[in-house]
mmCIF file of C-alpha atoms and ligand atoms in Angstrom:
data_model
loop_
_atom_site.group_PDB
_atom_site.id
_atom_site.type_symbol
_atom_site.label_atom_id
_atom_site.label_comp_id
_atom_site.label_asym_id
_atom_site.label_seq_id
_atom_site.Cartn_x
_atom_site.Cartn_y
_atom_site.Cartn_z
ATOM 1 C CA MET A 1 41.340 -36.433 1.533
ATOM 2 C CA HIS A 2 41.020 -38.192 4.865
ATOM 3 C CA GLU A 3 41.968 -34.892 6.510
ATOM 4 C CA LEU A 4 38.284 -33.929 6.513
ATOM 5 C CA TYR A 5 37.422 -37.126 8.358
ATOM 6 C CA ILE A 6 40.262 -36.498 10.804
ATOM 7 C CA ALA A 7 39.070 -32.901 11.325
ATOM 8 C CA GLU A 8 35.667 -34.334 12.268
ATOM 9 C CA CYS A 9 37.357 -36.727 14.684
ATOM 10 C CA ILE A 10 39.217 -33.792 16.254
ATOM 11 C CA VAL A 11 35.939 -31.900 16.770
ATOM 12 C CA LYS A 12 34.399 -34.982 18.415
ATOM 13 C CA SER A 13 37.446 -35.390 20.639
ATOM 14 C CA VAL A 14 37.304 -31.741 21.682
ATOM 15 C CA ASN A 15 33.588 -31.942 22.418
ATOM 16 C CA SER A 16 33.974 -34.962 24.610
ATOM 17 C CA SER A 17 36.981 -33.446 26.421
ATOM 18 C CA LEU A 18 35.308 -30.171 27.390
ATOM 19 C CA PRO A 19 34.184 -29.769 31.007
ATOM 20 C CA ARG A 20 30.393 -29.652 31.239
ATOM 21 C CA ASN A 21 30.240 -25.903 31.861
ATOM 22 C CA VAL A 22 32.401 -25.022 28.842
ATOM 23 C CA ALA A 23 30.418 -24.673 25.635
ATOM 24 C CA PRO A 24 32.174 -25.450 22.316
ATOM 25 C CA THR A 25 31.571 -21.812 21.288
ATOM 26 C CA LEU A 26 34.081 -20.777 23.965
ATOM 27 C CA VAL A 27 36.919 -22.769 22.424
ATOM 28 C CA THR A 28 39.571 -20.499 20.946
ATOM 29 C CA GLN A 29 42.417 -22.918 20.290
ATOM 30 C CA VAL A 30 42.848 -26.626 19.684
ATOM 31 C CA ARG A 31 46.284 -28.195 19.614
ATOM 32 C CA VAL A 32 47.065 -31.509 18.024
ATOM 33 C CA GLN A 33 50.206 -33.479 17.315
ATOM 34 C CA VAL A 34 50.444 -35.343 14.039
ATOM 35 C CA GLY A 35 53.034 -38.006 13.396
ATOM 36 C CA GLN A 36 55.178 -37.566 10.304
ATOM 37 C CA LEU A 37 54.457 -41.143 9.324
ATOM 38 C CA ASP A 38 50.753 -40.389 9.175
ATOM 39 C CA ALA A 39 49.819 -39.391 5.707
ATOM 40 C CA VAL A 40 48.285 -36.150 6.921
ATOM 41 C CA VAL A 41 48.977 -32.845 5.202
ATOM 42 C CA PRO A 42 48.886 -30.184 7.945
ATOM 43 C CA GLU A 43 47.638 -27.409 5.640
ATOM 44 C CA THR A 44 44.828 -29.630 4.382
ATOM 45 C CA LEU A 45 43.900 -30.633 7.915
ATOM 46 C CA LYS A 46 43.772 -27.003 9.002
ATOM 47 C CA PHE A 47 41.747 -26.076 5.941
ATOM 48 C CA SER A 48 39.308 -28.935 6.652
ATOM 49 C CA PHE A 49 38.980 -27.964 10.291
ATOM 50 C CA ASP A 50 38.280 -24.331 9.350
ATOM 51 C CA ALA A 51 35.685 -25.484 6.859
ATOM 52 C CA ILE A 52 33.656 -27.421 9.423
ATOM 53 C CA LYS A 53 34.232 -25.511 12.670
ATOM 54 C CA GLN A 54 31.335 -23.103 12.132
ATOM 55 C CA SER A 55 28.771 -25.842 11.603
ATOM 56 C CA CYS A 56 30.268 -27.809 14.493
ATOM 57 C CA GLY A 57 29.599 -24.944 16.893
ATOM 58 C CA MET A 58 33.276 -23.983 17.378
ATOM 59 C CA PRO A 59 33.501 -20.927 15.120
ATOM 60 C CA ARG A 60 36.348 -19.291 17.042
ATOM 61 C CA ALA A 61 38.556 -22.337 17.384
ATOM 62 C CA GLU A 62 41.958 -22.153 15.769
ATOM 63 C CA LEU A 63 43.701 -25.447 15.035
ATOM 64 C CA LEU A 64 47.426 -25.598 15.777
ATOM 65 C CA ILE A 65 49.276 -28.594 14.410
ATOM 66 C CA LYS A 66 52.633 -29.824 15.602
ATOM 67 C CA GLU A 67 54.368 -32.422 13.494
ATOM 68 C CA ILE A 68 56.168 -35.160 15.372
ATOM 69 C CA ALA A 69 59.272 -36.624 13.778
ATOM 70 C CA VAL A 70 59.639 -40.383 13.470
ATOM 71 C CA ARG A 71 61.740 -42.122 16.124
ATOM 72 C CA CYS A 72 62.512 -45.804 15.996
ATOM 73 C CA ARG A 73 64.041 -48.545 18.103
ATOM 74 C CA CYS A 74 65.859 -51.524 16.682
ATOM 75 C CA ARG A 75 64.461 -54.786 18.025
ATOM 76 C CA ASP A 76 67.793 -56.496 17.384
ATOM 77 C CA CYS A 77 70.281 -54.166 19.072
ATOM 78 C CA ALA A 78 67.956 -51.749 20.951
ATOM 79 C CA HIS A 79 69.538 -48.732 19.260
ATOM 80 C CA GLU A 80 67.202 -45.719 19.127
ATOM 81 C CA PHE A 81 67.310 -43.366 16.171
ATOM 82 C CA GLY A 82 65.374 -40.732 14.290
ATOM 83 C CA ILE A 83 64.764 -40.843 10.553
ATOM 84 C CA ASP A 84 64.305 -38.071 8.010
ATOM 85 C CA LEU A 85 63.586 -40.361 5.084
ATOM 86 C CA PRO A 86 61.249 -43.354 5.152
ATOM 87 C CA VAL A 87 64.078 -45.857 5.529
ATOM 88 C CA PHE A 88 63.420 -48.127 8.492
ATOM 89 C CA ILE A 89 66.878 -49.645 8.789
ATOM 90 C CA CYS A 90 68.914 -49.524 11.987
ATOM 91 C CA PRO A 91 72.026 -47.389 11.411
ATOM 92 C CA ALA A 92 73.882 -49.343 14.126
ATOM 93 C CA CYS A 93 73.373 -52.922 12.963
ATOM 94 C CA ASN A 94 71.893 -52.430 9.494
ATOM 95 C CA ARG A 95 68.908 -54.661 10.192
ATOM 96 C CA GLY A 96 65.307 -53.740 9.549
ATOM 97 C CA ASP A 97 63.365 -55.125 12.492
ATOM 98 C CA VAL A 98 62.455 -51.686 13.680
ATOM 99 C CA GLU A 99 59.722 -50.496 15.990
ATOM 100 C CA VAL A 100 58.249 -47.013 15.609
ATOM 101 C CA LEU A 101 58.285 -45.237 18.978
ATOM 102 C CA GLN A 102 57.092 -41.841 17.848
ATOM 103 C CA GLY A 103 55.741 -40.183 14.749
ATOM 104 C CA ARG A 104 52.585 -42.192 14.153
ATOM 105 C CA GLY A 105 49.142 -41.150 15.319
ATOM 106 C CA ILE A 106 47.136 -38.015 15.882
ATOM 107 C CA THR A 107 46.838 -36.738 19.432
ATOM 108 C CA LEU A 108 44.754 -33.956 20.907
ATOM 109 C CA THR A 109 47.068 -32.255 23.407
ATOM 110 C CA ARG A 110 45.416 -29.043 24.559
ATOM 111 C CA ILE A 111 42.254 -26.993 24.337
ATOM 112 C CA ILE A 112 42.137 -23.302 25.165
ATOM 113 C CA ALA A 113 38.738 -21.780 25.891
ATOM 114 C CA ASP A 114 37.322 -18.572 27.342
ATOM 115 C CA GLU A 115 36.049 -18.751 30.922
ATOM 116 C CA PRO A 116 32.352 -19.621 31.015
ATOM 117 C CA GLU A 117 30.001 -16.662 31.764
ATOM 118 C CA GLY A 118 29.318 -15.914 35.424
ATOM 119 C CA GLU A 119 32.127 -18.090 36.639
ATOM 120 C CA THR A 120 34.961 -15.627 36.238
ATOM 121 C CA HIS A 121 35.033 -15.022 40.008
ATOM 122 C CA GLY A 122 35.636 -18.614 40.805
ATOM 123 C CA ASN A 123 32.711 -20.855 41.405
ATOM 124 C CA THR A 124 31.346 -18.917 44.353
ATOM 125 C CA SER A 125 27.618 -19.076 44.688
ATOM 126 C CA TYR A 126 25.820 -16.001 46.097
ATOM 127 C CA SER A 127 22.337 -17.389 46.297
ATOM 128 C CA MET B 1 41.325 -21.454 30.520
ATOM 129 C CA GLU B 2 43.569 -24.282 29.411
ATOM 130 C CA ILE B 3 42.297 -27.806 29.247
ATOM 131 C CA PRO B 4 45.209 -30.205 28.930
ATOM 132 C CA VAL B 5 44.271 -33.514 27.342
ATOM 133 C CA ILE B 6 46.163 -36.389 25.899
ATOM 134 C CA ARG B 7 43.754 -38.112 23.679
ATOM 135 C CA ASP B 8 44.030 -40.199 20.529
ATOM 136 C CA VAL B 9 41.882 -38.386 18.007
ATOM 137 C CA LEU B 10 40.936 -41.709 16.406
ATOM 138 C CA GLU B 11 39.868 -43.155 19.748
ATOM 139 C CA GLU B 12 36.215 -43.464 18.728
ATOM 140 C CA SER B 13 37.081 -44.897 15.316
ATOM 141 C CA ASN B 14 39.403 -47.468 16.942
ATOM 142 C CA ALA B 15 36.806 -48.378 19.567
ATOM 143 C CA LEU B 16 34.348 -49.269 16.798
ATOM 144 C CA ALA B 17 37.061 -51.271 15.036
ATOM 145 C CA LYS B 18 37.627 -53.237 18.245
ATOM 146 C CA GLU B 19 33.908 -53.970 18.420
ATOM 147 C CA ASN B 20 34.069 -55.250 14.845
ATOM 148 C CA ARG B 21 37.046 -57.411 15.736
ATOM 149 C CA ALA B 22 35.278 -58.836 18.769
ATOM 150 C CA ALA B 23 32.351 -59.833 16.540
ATOM 151 C CA PHE B 24 34.733 -61.446 14.019
ATOM 152 C CA ASP B 25 36.561 -63.346 16.752
ATOM 153 C CA ARG B 26 33.326 -64.509 18.357
ATOM 154 C CA HIS B 27 32.324 -66.178 15.104
ATOM 155 C CA GLY B 28 35.771 -67.269 13.961
ATOM 156 C CA VAL B 29 35.819 -65.031 10.886
ATOM 157 C CA PHE B 30 39.270 -64.260 9.434
ATOM 158 C CA VAL B 31 39.227 -60.766 7.978
ATOM 159 C CA VAL B 32 41.602 -59.425 5.323
ATOM 160 C CA ASN B 33 41.630 -55.725 4.458
ATOM 161 C CA ILE B 34 42.906 -55.335 0.878
ATOM 162 C CA MET B 35 44.245 -51.935 -0.116
ATOM 163 C CA SER B 36 45.865 -50.455 -3.222
ATOM 164 C CA SER B 37 45.790 -47.612 -5.706
ATOM 165 C CA PRO B 38 42.757 -47.542 -7.984
ATOM 166 C CA GLY B 39 42.995 -50.258 -10.596
ATOM 167 C CA SER B 40 45.834 -52.371 -9.187
ATOM 168 C CA GLY B 41 43.613 -55.420 -9.489
ATOM 169 C CA LYS B 42 41.852 -55.970 -6.146
ATOM 170 C CA THR B 43 38.485 -56.971 -7.567
ATOM 171 C CA THR B 44 40.065 -59.131 -10.269
ATOM 172 C CA LEU B 45 42.093 -60.999 -7.632
ATOM 173 C CA LEU B 46 38.949 -61.624 -5.584
ATOM 174 C CA GLN B 47 37.225 -62.936 -8.709
ATOM 175 C CA LYS B 48 40.038 -65.495 -9.066
ATOM 176 C CA THR B 49 40.612 -66.274 -5.394
ATOM 177 C CA ILE B 50 37.095 -66.853 -4.126
ATOM 178 C CA PRO B 51 36.063 -69.682 -6.484
ATOM 179 C CA ILE B 52 39.189 -71.642 -5.461
ATOM 180 C CA LEU B 53 38.490 -71.107 -1.758
ATOM 181 C CA LYS B 54 34.872 -72.114 -2.333
ATOM 182 C CA ALA B 55 36.002 -75.300 -4.078
ATOM 183 C CA ARG B 56 38.128 -76.066 -1.025
ATOM 184 C CA GLY B 57 35.037 -75.707 1.143
ATOM 185 C CA ILE B 58 35.973 -72.341 2.654
ATOM 186 C CA SER B 59 33.074 -69.924 2.793
ATOM 187 C CA CYS B 60 33.830 -66.315 1.882
ATOM 188 C CA ALA B 61 32.140 -62.946 1.880
ATOM 189 C CA VAL B 62 33.191 -59.522 0.666
ATOM 190 C CA ILE B 63 32.645 -55.965 1.809
ATOM 191 C CA GLU B 64 33.153 -53.873 -1.327
ATOM 192 C CA GLY B 65 34.295 -50.345 -0.605
ATOM 193 C CA ASP B 66 33.686 -47.707 -3.235
ATOM 194 C CA VAL B 67 32.912 -44.038 -3.219
ATOM 195 C CA SER B 68 29.638 -44.363 -5.090
ATOM 196 C CA SER B 69 29.197 -47.064 -7.729
ATOM 197 C CA THR B 70 28.122 -50.692 -7.319
ATOM 198 C CA LEU B 71 30.226 -51.852 -10.301
ATOM 199 C CA ASP B 72 32.658 -53.985 -8.301
ATOM 200 C CA SER B 73 29.825 -55.707 -6.402
ATOM 201 C CA GLU B 74 28.178 -56.517 -9.701
ATOM 202 C CA ARG B 75 31.404 -58.142 -10.900
ATOM 203 C CA LEU B 76 31.462 -60.321 -7.777
ATOM 204 C CA ALA B 77 27.754 -61.195 -7.850
ATOM 205 C CA PRO B 78 28.229 -64.298 -10.079
ATOM 206 C CA LEU B 79 30.432 -65.849 -7.372
ATOM 207 C CA GLY B 80 27.294 -66.580 -5.369
ATOM 208 C CA ILE B 81 28.670 -65.368 -2.047
ATOM 209 C CA PRO B 82 27.470 -62.514 0.176
ATOM 210 C CA VAL B 83 28.806 -59.207 -1.174
ATOM 211 C CA ILE B 84 27.948 -56.061 0.727
ATOM 212 C CA GLN B 85 28.497 -52.766 -1.001
ATOM 213 C CA ALA B 86 29.832 -50.074 1.314
ATOM 214 C CA ASN B 87 29.679 -46.696 -0.368
ATOM 215 C CA THR B 88 31.291 -43.750 1.328
ATOM 216 C CA GLU B 89 29.181 -41.205 -0.545
ATOM 217 C CA PRO B 90 26.371 -41.158 2.061
ATOM 218 C CA PHE B 91 29.119 -40.823 4.689
ATOM 219 C CA GLY B 92 30.656 -37.810 2.956
ATOM 220 C CA GLY B 93 32.484 -39.438 0.040
ATOM 221 C CA ASP B 94 35.537 -40.424 2.057
ATOM 222 C CA CYS B 95 38.565 -41.876 0.329
ATOM 223 C CA HIS B 96 38.807 -44.782 2.791
ATOM 224 C CA LEU B 97 36.501 -47.187 4.577
ATOM 225 C CA GLY B 98 35.884 -46.308 8.203
ATOM 226 C CA SER B 99 35.223 -48.714 11.050
ATOM 227 C CA HIS B 100 31.687 -47.298 11.333
ATOM 228 C CA MET B 101 31.017 -48.304 7.737
ATOM 229 C CA VAL B 102 32.276 -51.833 8.298
ATOM 230 C CA GLN B 103 30.054 -51.989 11.364
ATOM 231 C CA ALA B 104 27.074 -50.868 9.281
ATOM 232 C CA ALA B 105 27.888 -53.539 6.672
ATOM 233 C CA LEU B 106 28.063 -56.289 9.308
ATOM 234 C CA LYS B 107 24.322 -55.976 9.887
ATOM 235 C CA TYR B 108 23.835 -57.566 6.480
ATOM 236 C CA LEU B 109 26.266 -60.452 6.985
ATOM 237 C CA ASP B 110 25.647 -63.743 8.730
ATOM 238 C CA LEU B 111 29.036 -63.971 10.452
ATOM 239 C CA PRO B 112 28.661 -67.540 11.817
ATOM 240 C CA SER B 113 28.474 -68.845 8.243
ATOM 241 C CA ILE B 114 31.582 -66.982 7.017
ATOM 242 C CA GLU B 115 35.184 -68.206 7.308
ATOM 243 C CA ILE B 116 37.065 -65.528 5.379
ATOM 244 C CA LEU B 117 35.783 -61.993 4.958
ATOM 245 C CA PHE B 118 37.576 -59.807 2.436
ATOM 246 C CA ILE B 119 37.281 -56.062 2.718
ATOM 247 C CA GLU B 120 38.140 -54.375 -0.575
ATOM 248 C CA ASN B 121 39.052 -50.879 0.538
ATOM 249 C CA ILE B 122 38.636 -47.765 -1.612
ATOM 250 C CA GLY B 123 41.327 -47.525 -4.294
ATOM 251 C CA ASN B 124 43.851 -45.180 -2.678
ATOM 252 C CA LEU B 125 47.418 -45.735 -1.509
ATOM 253 C CA VAL B 126 47.312 -43.063 1.189
ATOM 254 C CA CYS B 127 44.167 -42.725 3.250
ATOM 255 C CA PRO B 128 43.068 -46.324 3.960
ATOM 256 C CA ALA B 129 46.445 -47.048 5.593
ATOM 257 C CA GLU B 130 45.576 -44.754 8.473
ATOM 258 C CA PHE B 131 42.488 -46.560 9.731
ATOM 259 C CA TYR B 132 42.053 -49.821 11.613
ATOM 260 C CA LEU B 133 38.779 -51.521 10.742
ATOM 261 C CA GLY B 134 38.994 -54.571 12.993
ATOM 262 C CA GLU B 135 40.681 -56.788 10.385
ATOM 263 C CA ASN B 136 43.134 -59.617 11.173
ATOM 264 C CA ARG B 137 45.517 -58.801 8.338
ATOM 265 C CA LYS B 138 46.246 -55.845 6.122
ATOM 266 C CA VAL B 139 47.267 -56.752 2.603
ATOM 267 C CA MET B 140 48.305 -54.282 -0.045
ATOM 268 C CA MET B 141 48.602 -54.651 -3.749
ATOM 269 C CA LEU B 142 50.993 -52.816 -6.026
ATOM 270 C CA SER B 143 50.750 -53.377 -9.744
ATOM 271 C CA LEU B 144 53.917 -53.404 -11.796
ATOM 272 C CA THR B 145 52.886 -50.316 -13.737
ATOM 273 C CA GLU B 146 52.948 -48.153 -10.608
ATOM 274 C CA GLY B 147 56.733 -47.826 -10.353
ATOM 275 C CA GLU B 148 59.593 -48.728 -8.018
ATOM 276 C CA ASP B 149 59.371 -45.547 -5.951
ATOM 277 C CA LYS B 150 56.000 -46.172 -4.309
ATOM 278 C CA PRO B 151 57.313 -47.563 -0.985
ATOM 279 C CA THR B 152 59.256 -44.346 -0.416
ATOM 280 C CA LYS B 153 56.344 -42.151 -1.455
ATOM 281 C CA TYR B 154 53.669 -43.983 0.551
ATOM 282 C CA PRO B 155 55.569 -45.420 3.522
ATOM 283 C CA LEU B 156 52.588 -45.696 5.867
ATOM 284 C CA MET B 157 50.792 -48.178 3.614
ATOM 285 C CA PHE B 158 53.958 -50.268 3.304
ATOM 286 C CA ARG B 159 54.550 -50.110 7.080
ATOM 287 C CA GLU B 160 51.005 -51.125 7.952
ATOM 288 C CA CYS B 161 50.619 -54.154 5.713
ATOM 289 C CA GLN B 162 51.901 -57.670 6.308
ATOM 290 C CA VAL B 163 51.793 -58.686 2.654
ATOM 291 C CA CYS B 164 52.472 -56.860 -0.593
ATOM 292 C CA LEU B 165 50.969 -58.526 -3.635
ATOM 293 C CA LEU B 166 52.920 -57.476 -6.727
ATOM 294 C CA SER B 167 50.157 -57.674 -9.279
ATOM 295 C CA LYS B 168 50.015 -57.847 -13.061
ATOM 296 C CA MET B 169 53.258 -59.852 -13.218
ATOM 297 C CA ASP B 170 52.244 -60.917 -16.738
ATOM 298 C CA LEU B 171 53.065 -57.358 -17.851
ATOM 299 C CA ALA B 172 56.684 -57.525 -16.658
ATOM 300 C CA PRO B 173 58.146 -58.328 -20.118
ATOM 301 C CA HIS B 174 56.496 -55.211 -21.528
ATOM 302 C CA LEU B 175 57.690 -52.832 -18.831
ATOM 303 C CA ASP B 176 61.029 -51.385 -17.791
ATOM 304 C CA ILE B 177 60.395 -52.046 -14.137
ATOM 305 C CA ASN B 178 63.370 -53.128 -12.052
ATOM 306 C CA LEU B 179 61.898 -55.760 -9.728
ATOM 307 C CA ASP B 180 65.015 -56.043 -7.573
ATOM 308 C CA LEU B 181 64.962 -52.307 -6.943
ATOM 309 C CA LEU B 182 61.261 -52.437 -6.109
ATOM 310 C CA GLU B 183 61.796 -55.271 -3.629
ATOM 311 C CA SER B 184 64.716 -53.530 -1.979
ATOM 312 C CA ASN B 185 62.673 -50.319 -1.709
ATOM 313 C CA ILE B 186 59.888 -52.275 -0.009
ATOM 314 C CA GLN B 187 62.355 -53.864 2.393
ATOM 315 C CA LYS B 188 63.803 -50.494 3.367
ATOM 316 C CA VAL B 189 60.380 -49.428 4.561
ATOM 317 C CA ASN B 190 59.208 -52.761 5.977
ATOM 318 C CA SER B 191 61.766 -55.521 6.266
ATOM 319 C CA ALA B 192 59.127 -57.996 7.445
ATOM 320 C CA MET B 193 56.887 -57.491 4.417
ATOM 321 C CA ARG B 194 55.969 -60.712 2.657
ATOM 322 C CA ILE B 195 56.184 -60.006 -1.083
ATOM 323 C CA LEU B 196 54.006 -62.189 -3.294
ATOM 324 C CA PRO B 197 54.241 -61.698 -7.082
ATOM 325 C CA ILE B 198 50.963 -62.583 -8.782
ATOM 326 C CA SER B 199 49.085 -62.336 -12.014
ATOM 327 C CA ALA B 200 45.333 -62.710 -11.908
ATOM 328 C CA LYS B 201 45.488 -63.054 -15.669
ATOM 329 C CA THR B 202 47.859 -66.025 -15.964
ATOM 330 C CA GLY B 203 47.335 -67.441 -12.478
ATOM 331 C CA GLU B 204 51.030 -66.991 -11.584
ATOM 332 C CA GLY B 205 51.506 -66.838 -7.827
ATOM 333 C CA LEU B 206 47.861 -67.497 -7.011
ATOM 334 C CA MET B 207 48.707 -70.690 -5.122
ATOM 335 C CA ALA B 208 51.252 -68.942 -2.908
ATOM 336 C CA TRP B 209 48.634 -66.315 -2.087
ATOM 337 C CA LEU B 210 46.037 -68.975 -1.297
ATOM 338 C CA ASP B 211 48.524 -70.871 0.859
ATOM 339 C CA TRP B 212 49.263 -67.686 2.759
ATOM 340 C CA LEU B 213 45.550 -67.071 3.344
ATOM 341 C CA VAL B 214 44.864 -70.596 4.491
ATOM 342 C CA ASN B 215 47.933 -70.719 6.753
ATOM 343 C CA GLU B 216 47.315 -67.362 8.401
ATOM 344 C CA ARG B 217 43.697 -68.141 9.121
HETATM 345 N N1 GTP C 1 47.388 -57.626 -17.346
HETATM 346 C C1 GTP C 1 46.724 -57.727 -16.207
HETATM 347 N N2 GTP C 1 45.675 -56.923 -15.971
HETATM 348 C C2 GTP C 1 45.035 -57.048 -14.798
HETATM 349 C C3 GTP C 1 45.411 -57.995 -13.814
HETATM 350 N N3 GTP C 1 44.598 -57.865 -12.755
HETATM 351 C C4 GTP C 1 43.731 -56.872 -13.059
HETATM 352 N N4 GTP C 1 43.983 -56.380 -14.288
HETATM 353 C C5 GTP C 1 43.241 -55.321 -14.997
HETATM 354 O O1 GTP C 1 43.386 -54.100 -14.289
HETATM 355 C C6 GTP C 1 42.189 -53.327 -14.373
HETATM 356 C C7 GTP C 1 41.721 -52.938 -12.982
HETATM 357 O O2 GTP C 1 41.427 -54.097 -12.229
HETATM 358 P P1 GTP C 1 40.451 -54.109 -10.984
HETATM 359 O O3 GTP C 1 40.412 -55.493 -10.466
HETATM 360 O O4 GTP C 1 39.162 -53.466 -11.334
HETATM 361 O O5 GTP C 1 41.243 -53.161 -9.992
HETATM 362 P P2 GTP C 1 40.789 -52.635 -8.542
HETATM 363 O O6 GTP C 1 42.017 -52.568 -7.728
HETATM 364 O O7 GTP C 1 39.674 -53.475 -8.029
HETATM 365 O O8 GTP C 1 40.253 -51.175 -8.901
HETATM 366 P P3 GTP C 1 39.394 -50.171 -7.967
HETATM 367 O O9 GTP C 1 38.398 -50.993 -7.219
HETATM 368 O O10 GTP C 1 38.762 -49.234 -8.938
HETATM 369 O O11 GTP C 1 40.396 -49.497 -7.078
HETATM 370 C C8 GTP C 1 41.192 -54.199 -15.107
HETATM 371 O O12 GTP C 1 41.142 -53.781 -16.455
HETATM 372 C C9 GTP C 1 41.767 -55.588 -14.987
HETATM 373 O O13 GTP C 1 41.404 -56.421 -16.049
HETATM 374 C C10 GTP C 1 46.535 -58.845 -14.117
HETATM 375 O O14 GTP C 1 46.950 -59.706 -13.328
HETATM 376 N N5 GTP C 1 47.152 -58.667 -15.308
HETATM 377 MG MG1 MG C 2 37.795 -52.873 -7.294
HETATM 378 ZN ZN1 ZN C 3 70.102 -52.459 15.351
#
C-alpha cells in the first residue's frame, strides 16, 4: 500500500506548487499522471488521497488520475513502440535492450483552485 | 483558476535519496538495496554473505527494514557488524523503505568505516521497486517456490533491478518449477538482468554472488 505514501507526496507537491495567495482549502481539483509501469492502483490512490485530504487542509480537492501507457525505444535499432503486456522486446529486431520513454513515474500536471477572496477583480488595490 | 505544473510527485523523496547517495559517495560506501517478497531469504543470505566478506577484510553494515519487529536485526547481531533497524511503523507502517528513513538511519552509522552497506528492504515485491533510496545497485531475490509468472506480474521490480538472485535452489528437486521458463520470463521483462541461482542452505552460487559484489564495488 504505497499509494498512501504517494498520496502524501501529491499533497506536498500541491502545497509547494500553490501561489502564495492561494490557500490549500481553495483547491478543488488535482490532476496527476501515473505511468502504467508504476505499480500504482488508481482506485487505491484516489481512496488514499480522499482519506487524507481533510487532515491535509484540502477537503474539497478531487484527485483525477490519468494513466500513461508504456512507450519504449529500442537501443539497437531505434524503433519506438508501445506495449500492452510487460514484454520489453523490440518487435522490429527482437532484441531486449529497450529504454522506457513513457509510462514510468508520477507527475502532478494541474491544480484547479477557486480565486482567492478579495482578488476576484484582479489585483487592483483601492487603498 | 488553473495552475499548470509539471512536477515529479516523488521530487522530495528523490532529493533526499540524492543526499544519501552523496554521503555514500563521499565516504566510498557501496550500497546494495535488496528487495523480495516476504520470506525469499534476504536475511538468511546476509547471514551467509557477511562473514565471508568480513574474512576478506571488507567491512559491512546493514540497514534492516521491517514494518515493526526487530527479529531480523537480532538474527544479524551475532555477525558483530553495525545493524540499524529501520521500522516503518512510526512512519505510518509503510510497505517500503523511504529515502527519509534511510537518511534517519545514517545518523547511527559511521560511514567512513563501512565499505559495503546492505539495505534489506521490507518484504514486498511491489512497493519497494518504486522508490530510489540512494543505493548503487538494486538487487532482487526470487525464491523458487514463488513461481515462473512473477516477472510478468511484477514487472517494475524486474525492470528496476540489475541482479535477480534465484534463491532456495536446494529445493529445486522437490518442486515442479520450470527454470528455463522462469529465466525466459525474466529476460522478456529485463534482458540485461543478471540471474544468479543461489542456495543459502547449501552454499550453491554464493561465490558468484560474492564475486559480483566485489567486482561491482
Ligand atoms: N531451503 C532453503 N530455505 C531457505 C533458504 N534461504 C532462506 N530459507 C528459509 O526461508 C525462510 C525465510 O528466510 P528469511 O531469510 O527470513 O527471508 P527474508 O526474505 O529475510 O524474509 P522477510 O525479511 O520477512 O521478508 C527461513 O525459514 C529460511 O530458513 C535456502 O537457500 N534454502
Ligand atoms: Mg528478513
Ligand atoms: Zn530493435
